[in-house]
Amino acid sequence: MIKQKSYHLNVYNHCSLACFNCQLDHSSIGSAQDLSSLIEQGLFFSKFPNASIYNIYGGDPVEYPAIELLCKFLHQEGKQIRIWSHLHLNIERALYLRPYVTQWCFFCPSIDAHDYQYHIGSFSFDTALDTLNELKSERITPILHHRITQDNIGFLPFISEFSYTHQLPIWLHFHTKAFSKIQQADILYFEKLKYVSVLPLTAILSTSSCTVPLHPTTNLERLLWKSKLRGQLKQFQKKFI
């Protein structure tokens, strides 16, 4: 049973992407000066939960002016840090954070070059591939995350194959209300593949906000744990078919 409790912290409402229909939510942490004051006065955990895992997102949290201060503080407090960004982040800033960050999750809306650029509004898929290679060369293991919709469900075999070919973990997440039971079973099928986790979400952030699977009511750690168990069971069953 998963005992760790995580908290989702939106730190920044700016991003270098221009994703279609995106209207970023306001951050909940305030300015760099606000954060510094909270830490100096020992009041951080009076405003935010004393959780074991902090999911830090935005916008692009790597561009938050006080992101290094925040990550260093949480690391010193023994917290695990998971940063949610995109594949066009500032690599140099990411390297400064590497000693403190446990996991890096990167938005991957598509593996088709034209469709990818359509979704993010700028940059290219080739640039994203370059970033993936550079991150791995710098000992940062990228985790891709991909939101499944009715428009892209047919591309799941291709994005799963991409994950396997490049040996990249990928977290596929979807809103259960948007799919029939048969479709949900089809999506969960991909859990039997190496590197793939599937996260069925009962609630999602606003459609005008970032696509991270971090609704306040979402127990992400439990979803990851259950996906791993289902994947192991599928692998076990496959031996007897």
PDB file of N, CA, C and O in Angstrom, residues 23-64:
ATOM      1  N   GLN A  23      -4.714  28.927 -21.171  1.00  0.00           N
ATOM      2  CA  GLN A  23      -4.799  30.101 -20.308  1.00  0.00           C
ATOM      3  C   GLN A  23      -4.331  29.660 -18.922  1.00  0.00           C
ATOM      4  O   GLN A  23      -5.090  29.104 -18.154  1.00  0.00           O
ATOM      5  N   LEU A  24      -3.069  29.874 -18.653  1.00  0.00           N
ATOM      6  CA  LEU A  24      -2.475  29.320 -17.449  1.00  0.00           C
ATOM      7  C   LEU A  24      -3.123  29.865 -16.177  1.00  0.00           C
ATOM      8  O   LEU A  24      -3.426  31.043 -16.077  1.00  0.00           O
ATOM      9  N   ASP A  25      -3.301  28.977 -15.222  1.00  0.00           N
ATOM     10  CA  ASP A  25      -3.830  29.376 -13.915  1.00  0.00           C
ATOM     11  C   ASP A  25      -2.793  30.211 -13.168  1.00  0.00           C
ATOM     12  O   ASP A  25      -1.601  30.139 -13.436  1.00  0.00           O
ATOM     13  N   HIS A  26      -3.274  30.997 -12.228  1.00  0.00           N
ATOM     14  CA  HIS A  26      -2.360  31.760 -11.383  1.00  0.00           C
ATOM     15  C   HIS A  26      -1.579  30.810 -10.481  1.00  0.00           C
ATOM     16  O   HIS A  26      -2.094  29.792 -10.025  1.00  0.00           O
ATOM     17  N   SER A  27      -0.321  31.157 -10.230  1.00  0.00           N
ATOM     18  CA  SER A  27       0.483  30.325  -9.340  1.00  0.00           C
ATOM     19  C   SER A  27       0.005  30.510  -7.905  1.00  0.00           C
ATOM     20  O   SER A  27      -0.606  31.516  -7.553  1.00  0.00           O
ATOM     21  N   SER A  28       0.300  29.509  -7.072  1.00  0.00           N
ATOM     22  CA  SER A  28      -0.177  29.544  -5.686  1.00  0.00           C
ATOM     23  C   SER A  28       0.938  29.854  -4.695  1.00  0.00           C
ATOM     24  O   SER A  28       0.705  29.861  -3.492  1.00  0.00           O
ATOM     25  N   ILE A  29       2.144  30.136  -5.183  1.00  0.00           N
ATOM     26  CA  ILE A  29       3.264  30.322  -4.262  1.00  0.00           C
ATOM     27  C   ILE A  29       3.671  31.782  -4.117  1.00  0.00           C
ATOM     28  O   ILE A  29       4.300  32.171  -3.143  1.00  0.00           O
ATOM     29  N   GLY A  30       3.311  32.615  -5.072  1.00  0.00           N
ATOM     30  CA  GLY A  30       3.664  34.029  -4.978  1.00  0.00           C
ATOM     31  C   GLY A  30       5.030  34.323  -5.573  1.00  0.00           C
ATOM     32  O   GLY A  30       5.638  33.498  -6.254  1.00  0.00           O
ATOM     33  N   SER A  31       5.544  35.503  -5.309  1.00  0.00           N
ATOM     34  CA  SER A  31       6.803  35.957  -5.887  1.00  0.00           C
ATOM     35  C   SER A  31       7.999  35.282  -5.211  1.00  0.00           C
ATOM     36  O   SER A  31       7.871  34.615  -4.184  1.00  0.00           O
ATOM     37  N   ALA A  32       9.178  35.477  -5.809  1.00  0.00           N
ATOM     38  CA  ALA A  32      10.404  34.955  -5.215  1.00  0.00           C
ATOM     39  C   ALA A  32      10.618  35.540  -3.828  1.00  0.00           C
ATOM     40  O   ALA A  32      11.091  34.861  -2.907  1.00  0.00           O
ATOM     41  N   GLN A  33      10.274  36.806  -3.654  1.00  0.00           N
ATOM     42  CA  GLN A  33      10.428  37.450  -2.353  1.00  0.00           C
ATOM     43  C   GLN A  33       9.482  36.827  -1.324  1.00  0.00           C
ATOM     44  O   GLN A  33       9.855  36.628  -0.164  1.00  0.00           O
ATOM     45  N   ASP A  34       8.240  36.514  -1.767  1.00  0.00           N
ATOM     46  CA  ASP A  34       7.289  35.863  -0.860  1.00  0.00           C
ATOM     47  C   ASP A  34       7.826  34.516  -0.394  1.00  0.00           C
ATOM     48  O   ASP A  34       7.743  34.175   0.795  1.00  0.00           O
ATOM     49  N   LEU A  35       8.372  33.747  -1.332  1.00  0.00           N
ATOM     50  CA  LEU A  35       8.906  32.436  -0.992  1.00  0.00           C
ATOM     51  C   LEU A  35      10.076  32.560  -0.032  1.00  0.00           C
ATOM     52  O   LEU A  35      10.159  31.832   0.968  1.00  0.00           O
ATOM     53  N   SER A  36      10.974  33.473  -0.325  1.00  0.00           N
ATOM     54  CA  SER A  36      12.144  33.667   0.528  1.00  0.00           C
ATOM     55  C   SER A  36      11.720  34.017   1.949  1.00  0.00           C
ATOM     56  O   SER A  36      12.289  33.510   2.927  1.00  0.00           O
ATOM     57  N   SER A  37      10.710  34.870   2.081  1.00  0.00           N
ATOM     58  CA  SER A  37      10.230  35.262   3.417  1.00  0.00           C
ATOM     59  C   SER A  37       9.643  34.075   4.166  1.00  0.00           C
ATOM     60  O   SER A  37       9.881  33.901   5.374  1.00  0.00           O
ATOM     61  N   LEU A  38       8.865  33.248   3.455  1.00  0.00           N
ATOM     62  CA  LEU A  38       8.275  32.067   4.090  1.00  0.00           C
ATOM     63  C   LEU A  38       9.356  31.139   4.634  1.00  0.00           C
ATOM     64  O   LEU A  38       9.256  30.630   5.755  1.00  0.00           O
ATOM     65  N   ILE A  39      10.384  30.923   3.829  1.00  0.00           N
ATOM     66  CA  ILE A  39      11.456  30.010   4.236  1.00  0.00           C
ATOM     67  C   ILE A  39      12.259  30.594   5.389  1.00  0.00           C
ATOM     68  O   ILE A  39      12.549  29.913   6.391  1.00  0.00           O
ATOM     69  N   GLU A  40      12.635  31.870   5.280  1.00  0.00           N
ATOM     70  CA  GLU A  40      13.446  32.508   6.317  1.00  0.00           C
ATOM     71  C   GLU A  40      12.725  32.551   7.656  1.00  0.00           C
ATOM     72  O   GLU A  40      13.349  32.411   8.717  1.00  0.00           O
ATOM     73  N   GLN A  41      11.391  32.723   7.620  1.00  0.00           N
ATOM     74  CA  GLN A  41      10.617  32.807   8.855  1.00  0.00           C
ATOM     75  C   GLN A  41      10.145  31.438   9.347  1.00  0.00           C
ATOM     76  O   GLN A  41       9.488  31.351  10.382  1.00  0.00           O
ATOM     77  N   GLY A  42      10.510  30.382   8.623  1.00  0.00           N
ATOM     78  CA  GLY A  42      10.101  29.040   9.026  1.00  0.00           C
ATOM     79  C   GLY A  42       8.615  28.798   8.888  1.00  0.00           C
ATOM     80  O   GLY A  42       8.037  27.992   9.638  1.00  0.00           O
ATOM     81  N   LEU A  43       7.983  29.481   7.928  1.00  0.00           N
ATOM     82  CA  LEU A  43       6.527  29.393   7.782  1.00  0.00           C
ATOM     83  C   LEU A  43       6.079  28.634   6.540  1.00  0.00           C
ATOM     84  O   LEU A  43       4.880  28.578   6.261  1.00  0.00           O
ATOM     85  N   PHE A  44       7.026  28.055   5.801  1.00  0.00           N
ATOM     86  CA  PHE A  44       6.639  27.398   4.546  1.00  0.00           C
ATOM     87  C   PHE A  44       5.588  26.318   4.785  1.00  0.00           C
ATOM     88  O   PHE A  44       4.570  26.253   4.095  1.00  0.00           O
ATOM     89  N   PHE A  45       5.829  25.468   5.780  1.00  0.00           N
ATOM     90  CA  PHE A  45       4.906  24.361   6.004  1.00  0.00           C
ATOM     91  C   PHE A  45       3.683  24.758   6.834  1.00  0.00           C
ATOM     92  O   PHE A  45       2.859  23.906   7.181  1.00  0.00           O
ATOM     93  N   SER A  46       3.577  26.030   7.149  1.00  0.00           N
ATOM     94  CA  SER A  46       2.315  26.515   7.705  1.00  0.00           C
ATOM     95  C   SER A  46       1.370  26.925   6.575  1.00  0.00           C
ATOM     96  O   SER A  46       0.154  26.976   6.757  1.00  0.00           O
ATOM     97  N   LYS A  47       1.948  27.193   5.392  1.00  0.00           N
ATOM     98  CA  LYS A  47       1.136  27.546   4.227  1.00  0.00           C
ATOM     99  C   LYS A  47       0.917  26.352   3.320  1.00  0.00           C
ATOM    100  O   LYS A  47      -0.149  26.204   2.709  1.00  0.00           O
ATOM    101  N   PHE A  48       1.929  25.472   3.214  1.00  0.00           N
ATOM    102  CA  PHE A  48       1.842  24.313   2.336  1.00  0.00           C
ATOM    103  C   PHE A  48       2.033  23.039   3.161  1.00  0.00           C
ATOM    104  O   PHE A  48       2.723  23.049   4.176  1.00  0.00           O
ATOM    105  N   PRO A  49       1.451  21.924   2.697  1.00  0.00           N
ATOM    106  CA  PRO A  49       1.522  20.673   3.478  1.00  0.00           C
ATOM    107  C   PRO A  49       2.945  20.161   3.627  1.00  0.00           C
ATOM    108  O   PRO A  49       3.782  20.340   2.739  1.00  0.00           O
ATOM    109  N   ASN A  50       3.180  19.473   4.718  1.00  0.00           N
ATOM    110  CA  ASN A  50       4.471  18.837   4.963  1.00  0.00           C
ATOM    111  C   ASN A  50       4.453  17.455   4.302  1.00  0.00           C
ATOM    112  O   ASN A  50       4.556  16.423   4.963  1.00  0.00           O
ATOM    113  N   ALA A  51       4.306  17.448   2.968  1.00  0.00           N
ATOM    114  CA  ALA A  51       4.151  16.213   2.208  1.00  0.00           C
ATOM    115  C   ALA A  51       5.497  15.602   1.881  1.00  0.00           C
ATOM    116  O   ALA A  51       6.527  16.278   1.867  1.00  0.00           O
ATOM    117  N   SER A  52       5.486  14.297   1.589  1.00  0.00           N
ATOM    118  CA  SER A  52       6.730  13.596   1.270  1.00  0.00           C
ATOM    119  C   SER A  52       7.223  13.915  -0.137  1.00  0.00           C
ATOM    120  O   SER A  52       8.421  13.909  -0.400  1.00  0.00           O
ATOM    121  N   ILE A  53       6.271  14.149  -1.046  1.00  0.00           N
ATOM    122  CA  ILE A  53       6.599  14.376  -2.453  1.00  0.00           C
ATOM    123  C   ILE A  53       5.961  15.675  -2.911  1.00  0.00           C
ATOM    124  O   ILE A  53       4.771  15.909  -2.676  1.00  0.00           O
ATOM    125  N   TYR A  54       6.741  16.506  -3.570  1.00  0.00           N
ATOM    126  CA  TYR A  54       6.218  17.749  -4.136  1.00  0.00           C
ATOM    127  C   TYR A  54       6.256  17.669  -5.655  1.00  0.00           C
ATOM    128  O   TYR A  54       7.314  17.520  -6.256  1.00  0.00           O
ATOM    129  N   ASN A  55       5.064  17.749  -6.271  1.00  0.00           N
ATOM    130  CA  ASN A  55       4.942  17.877  -7.714  1.00  0.00           C
ATOM    131  C   ASN A  55       4.928  19.366  -8.047  1.00  0.00           C
ATOM    132  O   ASN A  55       3.981  20.081  -7.704  1.00  0.00           O
ATOM    133  N   ILE A  56       5.959  19.835  -8.720  1.00  0.00           N
ATOM    134  CA  ILE A  56       6.097  21.260  -9.010  1.00  0.00           C
ATOM    135  C   ILE A  56       5.822  21.489 -10.487  1.00  0.00           C
ATOM    136  O   ILE A  56       6.482  20.904 -11.349  1.00  0.00           O
ATOM    137  N   TYR A  57       4.828  22.356 -10.772  1.00  0.00           N
ATOM    138  CA  TYR A  57       4.444  22.579 -12.153  1.00  0.00           C
ATOM    139  C   TYR A  57       4.131  24.047 -12.376  1.00  0.00           C
ATOM    140  O   TYR A  57       4.266  24.879 -11.512  1.00  0.00           O
ATOM    141  N   GLY A  58       3.721  24.378 -13.607  1.00  0.00           N
ATOM    142  CA  GLY A  58       3.405  25.750 -13.974  1.00  0.00           C
ATOM    143  C   GLY A  58       2.342  25.776 -15.058  1.00  0.00           C
ATOM    144  O   GLY A  58       1.450  24.946 -15.038  1.00  0.00           O
ATOM    145  N   GLY A  59       2.578  26.560 -16.069  1.00  0.00           N
ATOM    146  CA  GLY A  59       3.703  27.156 -16.725  1.00  0.00           C
ATOM    147  C   GLY A  59       4.932  26.259 -16.766  1.00  0.00           C
ATOM    148  O   GLY A  59       4.858  25.062 -16.748  1.00  0.00           O
ATOM    149  N   ASP A  60       6.029  26.916 -16.900  1.00  0.00           N
ATOM    150  CA  ASP A  60       7.301  26.221 -16.868  1.00  0.00           C
ATOM    151  C   ASP A  60       7.982  26.535 -15.547  1.00  0.00           C
ATOM    152  O   ASP A  60       8.542  27.620 -15.372  1.00  0.00           O
ATOM    153  N   PRO A  61       7.945  25.608 -14.582  1.00  0.00           N
ATOM    154  CA  PRO A  61       8.506  25.879 -13.257  1.00  0.00           C
ATOM    155  C   PRO A  61      10.007  26.134 -13.280  1.00  0.00           C
ATOM    156  O   PRO A  61      10.535  26.789 -12.377  1.00  0.00           O
ATOM    157  N   VAL A  62      10.704  25.617 -14.303  1.00  0.00           N
ATOM    158  CA  VAL A  62      12.148  25.835 -14.383  1.00  0.00           C
ATOM    159  C   VAL A  62      12.467  27.321 -14.537  1.00  0.00           C
ATOM    160  O   VAL A  62      13.532  27.783 -14.131  1.00  0.00           O
ATOM    161  N   GLU A  63      11.527  28.084 -15.081  1.00  0.00           N
ATOM    162  CA  GLU A  63      11.738  29.519 -15.276  1.00  0.00           C
ATOM    163  C   GLU A  63      11.316  30.356 -14.072  1.00  0.00           C
ATOM    164  O   GLU A  63      11.504  31.569 -14.063  1.00  0.00           O
ATOM    165  N   TYR A  64      10.736  29.724 -13.058  1.00  0.00           N
ATOM    166  CA  TYR A  64      10.363  30.464 -11.845  1.00  0.00           C
ATOM    167  C   TYR A  64      11.632  31.038 -11.214  1.00  0.00           C
ATOM    168  O   TYR A  64      12.594  30.304 -10.978  1.00  0.00           O
TER     169      TYR A  64
END
